[in-house]
Short mmCIF file of C-alpha atoms in Angstrom, two decimals:
data_model
loop_
_atom_site.label_atom_id
_atom_site.label_comp_id
_atom_site.label_asym_id
_atom_site.label_seq_id
_atom_site.Cartn_x
_atom_site.Cartn_y
_atom_site.Cartn_z
CA UNK W 1 129.46 170.26 206.79
CA UNK W 2 129.56 172.80 203.73
CA UNK W 3 126.67 173.30 201.80
CA UNK W 4 126.73 173.54 198.43
CA UNK W 5 125.37 176.74 196.56
CA UNK W 6 124.91 174.44 193.22
CA UNK W 7 121.52 174.00 192.41
CA UNK W 8 122.05 171.39 189.71
CA UNK W 9 121.23 167.85 190.71
CA UNK W 10 124.57 166.15 191.54
CA UNK W 11 125.99 162.87 190.12
CA UNK W 12 123.95 159.94 191.01
CA UNK W 13 127.43 158.16 191.65
CA UNK W 14 128.61 161.07 193.98
CA UNK W 15 125.40 160.42 196.10
CA UNK W 16 125.55 156.72 196.02
CA UNK W 17 129.28 157.04 197.08
CA UNK W 18 128.46 159.28 199.96
CA UNK W 19 125.82 156.90 201.51
CA UNK W 20 127.32 153.46 200.74
CA UNK W 21 131.14 153.99 200.70
CA UNK W 22 131.45 156.83 203.32
CA UNK W 23 128.28 156.14 205.47
CA UNK W 24 126.56 159.43 205.58
CA UNK W 25 123.06 159.34 206.54
CA UNK W 26 120.32 160.90 203.97
CA UNK W 27 120.11 163.99 206.01
CA UNK W 28 123.88 164.79 205.95
CA UNK W 29 124.03 163.95 202.33
CA UNK W 30 121.05 166.63 202.16
CA UNK W 31 122.69 169.21 204.01
CA UNK W 32 126.21 168.74 202.07
CA UNK W 33 124.29 168.92 198.58
CA UNK W 34 122.01 171.37 199.03
CA UNK W 35 118.82 168.77 198.41
CA UNK W 36 116.03 167.55 200.56
CA UNK W 37 116.08 164.47 202.52
CA UNK W 38 113.42 163.05 200.13
CA UNK W 39 115.42 163.99 197.29
CA UNK W 40 118.39 162.19 198.38
CA UNK W 41 116.07 158.86 198.98
CA UNK W 42 114.88 159.14 195.39
CA UNK W 43 118.42 159.70 193.98
CA UNK W 44 119.55 156.61 195.87
CA UNK W 45 116.75 154.25 194.37
CA UNK W 46 117.61 155.76 190.96
CA UNK W 47 121.01 154.79 191.61
CA UNK W 48 120.09 151.25 192.46
CA UNK W 49 117.60 151.25 189.57
CA UNK W 50 120.21 152.11 186.77
CA UNK W 51 122.65 149.86 187.83
CA UNK W 52 125.31 152.34 189.49
CA UNK W 53 124.49 150.32 192.76
CA UNK W 54 124.62 146.66 193.18
CA UNK W 55 123.59 145.10 196.35
CA UNK W 56 124.29 141.64 197.22
CA UNK W 57 122.82 139.66 199.83
CA UNK W 58 125.24 136.73 201.35
CA UNK W 59 122.14 134.63 202.72
CA UNK W 60 120.52 131.65 201.49
CA UNK W 61 117.52 132.25 203.38
CA UNK W 62 114.24 131.55 201.61
CA UNK W 63 111.67 134.46 201.59
CA UNK W 64 108.27 132.36 202.02
CA UNK W 65 109.05 129.16 203.71
CA UNK W 66 105.73 128.28 204.74
CA UNK W 67 104.37 128.74 201.30
CA UNK W 68 107.14 126.73 199.77
CA UNK W 69 106.83 124.08 202.34
CA UNK W 70 102.81 123.93 201.86
CA UNK W 71 103.44 123.55 197.80
CA UNK W 72 105.76 120.71 198.60
CA UNK W 73 102.83 118.87 200.55
CA UNK W 74 100.24 119.87 198.04
CA UNK W 75 101.98 119.03 194.69
CA UNK W 76 104.68 116.40 193.69
CA UNK W 77 107.45 118.86 193.83
CA UNK W 78 111.23 118.60 194.58
CA UNK W 79 111.65 122.17 195.46
CA UNK W 80 109.19 125.57 195.64
CA UNK W 81 110.73 128.75 195.27
CA UNK W 82 108.44 132.02 196.04
CA UNK W 83 109.13 135.58 196.12
CA UNK W 84 106.77 138.42 196.86
CA UNK W 85 103.79 139.71 194.57
CA UNK W 86 103.92 143.43 193.32
CA UNK W 87 101.28 144.97 191.51
CA UNK W 88 103.65 146.86 189.13
CA UNK W 89 104.85 144.85 186.59
CA UNK W 90 108.31 145.88 186.20
CA UNK W 91 108.91 145.16 189.72
CA UNK W 92 107.17 141.85 189.77
CA UNK W 93 109.13 140.52 186.92
CA UNK W 94 112.62 142.05 188.42
CA UNK W 95 111.48 140.13 191.57
CA UNK W 96 110.75 136.83 189.93
CA UNK W 97 113.72 136.74 188.15
CA UNK W 98 115.90 137.40 191.20
CA UNK W 99 114.30 134.42 192.80
CA UNK W 100 114.53 132.36 189.89
CA UNK W 101 118.32 133.08 189.38
CA UNK W 102 118.50 131.73 193.18
CA UNK W 103 116.78 128.44 192.05
CA UNK W 104 118.77 127.95 189.13
CA UNK W 105 122.10 128.66 190.68
CA UNK W 106 121.45 126.18 193.63
CA UNK W 107 120.48 123.26 191.11
CA UNK W 108 123.52 124.00 189.03
CA UNK W 109 126.28 121.23 188.99
CA UNK W 110 129.64 121.13 187.18
CA UNK W 111 129.41 120.09 183.45
CA UNK W 112 125.74 120.18 183.52
CA UNK W 113 123.45 121.04 180.32
CA UNK W 114 120.69 123.17 181.11
CA UNK W 115 117.90 123.27 178.59
CA UNK W 116 116.22 126.86 178.21
CA UNK W 117 112.83 127.60 176.96
CA UNK W 118 111.89 130.95 175.68
CA UNK W 119 109.56 132.78 177.94
CA UNK W 120 109.31 136.29 179.16
CA UNK W 121 109.56 135.33 182.44
CA UNK W 122 112.61 133.29 181.83
CA UNK W 123 114.35 136.04 180.18
CA UNK W 124 114.08 137.88 183.24
CA UNK W 125 116.51 135.47 184.93
CA UNK W 126 120.29 135.80 183.42
CA UNK W 127 120.80 139.44 184.64
CA UNK W 128 120.66 138.06 188.06
CA UNK W 129 123.05 135.18 187.69
CA UNK W 130 126.68 135.45 188.88
CA UNK W 131 129.56 133.03 187.63
CA UNK W 132 130.85 130.36 190.20
CA UNK W 133 127.89 128.35 190.77
CA UNK W 134 129.00 125.39 188.57
CA UNK W 135 131.95 124.99 186.22
CA UNK W 136 131.48 124.01 182.57
CA UNK W 137 127.84 124.53 182.51
CA UNK W 138 126.20 124.27 178.76
CA UNK W 139 123.05 126.22 177.98
CA UNK W 140 121.02 124.92 174.97
CA UNK W 141 117.58 126.39 173.41
CA UNK W 142 114.43 124.24 173.90
CA UNK W 143 113.21 125.55 170.47
CA UNK W 144 113.99 127.44 167.26
CA UNK W 145 113.37 131.24 167.83
CA UNK W 146 110.24 133.44 166.50
CA UNK W 147 110.71 136.17 164.34
CA UNK W 148 109.57 139.65 164.60
CA UNK W 149 109.67 142.09 167.59
CA UNK W 150 109.12 139.89 170.99
CA UNK W 151 108.97 140.81 174.32
CA UNK W 152 112.02 138.12 175.46
CA UNK W 153 115.25 137.45 173.60
CA UNK W 154 115.11 134.77 170.64
CA UNK W 155 116.23 131.45 172.02
CA UNK W 156 119.79 131.63 170.91
CA UNK W 157 120.06 135.27 172.70
CA UNK W 158 118.46 133.78 175.52
CA UNK W 159 120.90 130.89 175.67
CA UNK W 160 123.86 133.13 175.36
CA UNK W 161 122.47 135.70 178.21
CA UNK W 162 122.51 132.67 180.49
CA UNK W 163 125.79 131.43 179.75
CA UNK W 164 127.38 135.10 179.96
CA UNK W 165 125.36 135.58 183.58
CA UNK W 166 126.36 131.96 184.55
CA UNK W 167 129.93 131.97 183.16
CA UNK W 168 129.08 129.02 180.86
CA UNK W 169 128.92 127.94 177.46
CA UNK W 170 125.68 128.37 174.82
CA UNK W 171 124.62 126.43 172.01
CA UNK W 172 122.41 127.74 168.89
CA UNK W 173 119.48 125.95 167.18
CA UNK W 174 119.65 127.46 163.95
CA UNK W 175 115.87 127.07 163.19
CA UNK W 176 112.56 128.86 163.38
CA UNK W 177 109.97 128.51 166.44
CA UNK W 178 107.32 127.66 163.88
CA UNK W 179 107.80 126.50 160.42
CA UNK W 180 105.40 127.33 158.13
CA UNK W 181 103.97 123.87 157.59
CA UNK W 182 104.48 120.70 159.08
CA UNK W 183 106.47 119.65 155.84
CA UNK W 184 108.75 122.30 156.33
CA UNK W 185 109.32 121.68 159.88
CA UNK W 186 110.37 118.07 159.46
CA UNK W 187 113.20 119.53 156.82
CA UNK W 188 114.22 121.73 159.47
CA UNK W 189 114.43 119.06 161.93
CA UNK W 190 116.64 116.92 159.45
CA UNK W 191 119.01 119.43 159.02
CA UNK W 192 122.16 118.24 160.91
CA UNK W 193 123.15 121.29 162.76
CA UNK W 194 119.28 121.10 164.28
CA UNK W 195 119.43 117.47 165.29
CA UNK W 196 122.72 117.95 167.19
CA UNK W 197 121.32 120.95 169.57
CA UNK W 198 118.14 118.93 169.93
CA UNK W 199 120.01 115.72 170.87
CA UNK W 200 121.70 118.11 173.23
CA UNK W 201 118.57 119.58 174.48
CA UNK W 202 117.11 115.87 174.96
CA UNK W 203 119.90 114.78 177.07
CA UNK W 204 120.05 117.94 179.28
CA UNK W 205 120.06 117.78 183.31
CA UNK W 206 118.03 120.63 184.10
CA UNK W 207 115.39 122.47 182.16
CA UNK W 208 114.26 126.09 182.84
CA UNK W 209 110.84 126.98 181.19
CA UNK W 210 107.57 129.20 181.40
CA UNK W 211 104.31 127.95 181.89
CA UNK W 212 101.71 129.49 179.16
CA UNK W 213 98.21 129.58 180.06
CA UNK W 214 95.69 132.22 178.77
CA UNK W 215 98.82 134.50 177.98
CA UNK W 216 102.43 133.55 177.06
CA UNK W 217 104.67 134.14 173.94
CA UNK W 218 103.67 131.35 171.87
CA UNK W 219 99.83 131.83 172.68
CA UNK W 220 99.94 135.68 171.61
CA UNK W 221 101.59 134.92 168.26
CA UNK W 222 99.15 132.28 167.22
CA UNK W 223 96.49 133.21 164.65
CA UNK W 224 92.98 133.12 165.84
CA UNK W 225 92.14 129.89 163.89
CA UNK W 226 95.50 127.95 165.41
CA UNK W 227 94.94 129.59 169.16
CA UNK W 228 90.87 128.15 168.72
CA UNK W 229 92.13 124.96 167.21
CA UNK W 230 94.33 123.94 170.16
CA UNK W 231 91.56 125.16 172.73
CA UNK W 232 88.98 123.13 171.11
CA UNK W 233 91.49 119.94 171.32
CA UNK W 234 91.41 120.72 175.27
CA UNK W 235 94.76 122.48 175.60
CA UNK W 236 94.84 124.47 179.05
CA UNK W 237 98.61 125.30 178.62
CA UNK W 238 102.00 124.89 177.34
CA UNK W 239 105.46 124.38 178.23
CA UNK W 240 107.99 125.88 175.53
CA UNK W 241 105.32 125.50 172.91
CA UNK W 242 104.05 122.18 173.24
CA UNK W 243 100.69 122.54 174.50
CA UNK W 244 98.93 120.12 177.10
CA UNK W 245 95.62 119.17 178.16
CA UNK W 246 93.94 118.96 181.81
CA UNK W 247 95.37 115.40 182.24
CA UNK W 248 98.75 116.97 181.37
CA UNK W 249 98.65 115.00 178.03
CA UNK W 250 100.02 116.28 175.13
CA UNK W 251 97.47 117.98 172.44
CA UNK W 252 97.99 116.75 168.89
CA UNK W 253 97.57 119.61 166.45
CA UNK W 254 99.14 121.32 163.34
CA UNK W 255 100.84 123.81 165.66
CA UNK W 256 102.51 121.11 167.47
CA UNK W 257 103.56 119.44 164.08
CA UNK W 258 105.24 122.88 162.96
CA UNK W 259 107.13 123.81 166.14
CA UNK W 260 110.61 123.13 166.00
CA UNK W 261 111.93 121.77 169.67
CA UNK W 262 111.42 118.86 172.14
CA UNK W 263 108.35 117.33 172.41
CA UNK W 264 106.41 117.14 175.52
CA UNK W 265 107.43 113.54 176.77
CA UNK W 266 111.24 114.84 175.94
CA UNK W 267 110.34 117.92 178.37
CA UNK W 268 109.11 115.53 181.16
CA UNK W 269 111.82 113.13 180.57
CA UNK W 270 114.48 115.95 181.96
CA UNK W 271 115.52 115.08 185.60
CA UNK W 272 115.13 118.65 186.78
CA UNK W 273 112.48 120.32 185.46
CA UNK W 274 112.06 124.25 186.75
CA UNK W 275 108.79 125.98 185.73
CA UNK W 276 108.76 129.77 186.11
CA UNK W 277 105.55 131.61 186.17
CA UNK W 278 103.26 133.79 188.18
CA UNK W 279 99.62 135.39 188.07
CA UNK W 280 95.82 134.45 187.72
CA UNK W 281 96.05 133.83 184.07
CA UNK W 282 98.59 131.04 184.63
CA UNK W 283 96.80 129.31 187.54
CA UNK W 284 94.99 126.71 185.76
CA UNK W 285 98.26 125.82 183.32
CA UNK W 286 100.21 125.84 186.46
CA UNK W 287 98.22 123.55 188.70
CA UNK W 288 98.06 120.82 185.53
CA UNK W 289 101.82 121.16 184.97
CA UNK W 290 102.50 120.71 189.14
CA UNK W 291 99.73 118.01 189.41
CA UNK W 292 100.74 115.72 186.71
CA UNK W 293 104.47 116.12 187.10
CA UNK W 294 105.28 118.40 183.75
CA UNK W 295 107.33 120.62 186.33
CA UNK W 296 109.01 119.22 189.80
CA UNK W 297 110.32 122.55 190.76
CA UNK W 298 108.43 125.85 190.87
CA UNK W 299 109.46 129.38 190.99
CA UNK W 300 106.34 131.97 191.47
CA UNK W 301 105.36 134.89 193.81
CA UNK W 302 103.29 134.62 196.92
CA UNK W 303 99.89 135.29 195.56
CA UNK W 304 100.11 132.59 192.73
CA UNK W 305 101.46 129.97 195.41
CA UNK W 306 98.50 130.84 197.35
CA UNK W 307 96.19 130.49 194.55
CA UNK W 308 97.39 127.05 193.83
CA UNK W 309 97.39 125.84 197.41
CA UNK W 310 93.48 126.87 197.12
CA UNK W 311 93.11 125.06 194.03
CA UNK W 312 94.31 122.03 195.73
CA UNK W 313 92.31 122.41 198.70
CA UNK W 314 95.11 123.19 200.91
CA UNK W 315 95.68 126.18 203.24
CA UNK W 316 98.14 129.03 202.95
CA UNK W 317 100.26 129.32 206.12
CA UNK W 318 99.25 132.14 208.32
CA UNK W 319 100.75 135.48 207.90
CA UNK W 320 101.94 135.40 204.15
CA UNK W 321 101.18 138.82 202.60
CA UNK W 322 99.25 138.42 198.98
CA UNK W 323 101.19 141.95 197.83
CA UNK W 324 104.65 143.63 199.08
CA UNK W 325 103.25 146.75 197.70
CA UNK W 326 100.00 146.22 199.74
CA UNK W 327 101.83 144.96 202.91
CA UNK W 328 104.35 147.97 202.93
#
């Protein structure tokens, strides 16, 4: 092969095409482009990271069947979906979103209504969705939208992202996440447009939501006094802003009165309730949400799954790695 004398880095697309379309080995590309083999490996990884290369694996095989089965025995779950654990936050979020997208796609049916909760974990899902899982699916927000800078999209933008990824339709909830006072919240709830969207959410077939624990979008945006008040009433976690205690019961407080969204009882009434969460900070809230039936489908990572099994007094299956990075 002809060795190039151009020492500039070749375009990522060229490297990717040589490898994926023309079948050259790393060493052959290195020789052709005047690079080291390690450099070629890094460029191919970069091509995947920036989206030049997208890989689709045509398989329904689950990654951690033993952990998923053990969770189904330990908790009243319809299904559990478990992905690998990563110490790197970006890789962990990407992996959780990919597994959650598989779960959502598998559970979608034609003309279903999916209620979407505002959550950083849930916000990782849409980029992994692909049209075709079901037809005429409607995505509706579970709550109003928060103001200011957020790690997740607004509720409206999140519903739009799900609709774009899955090829469905999105509805808007024209209200804030938290009203200034309980009285202001009641005014918002009486708005006809808000009522229409909330009614669609109440009648949803599927719910997709994060689980807040010691961390979470709502928890991190509450004032110190509001947070102290909710925890003083026994709150251990929340689903889409609705706090629950160690028995899975709703925690009445001013924050609850100010939130624009479905009540905990309404959330529990949705037939398929997918909870997406991972990490030690979510373990207590997840354990309660699972054991009390607040969610009946779980998407998490392997180390969180092992923690949940330990909390339930169940043994994890042998050979399940706690961290993909530690075992690589």
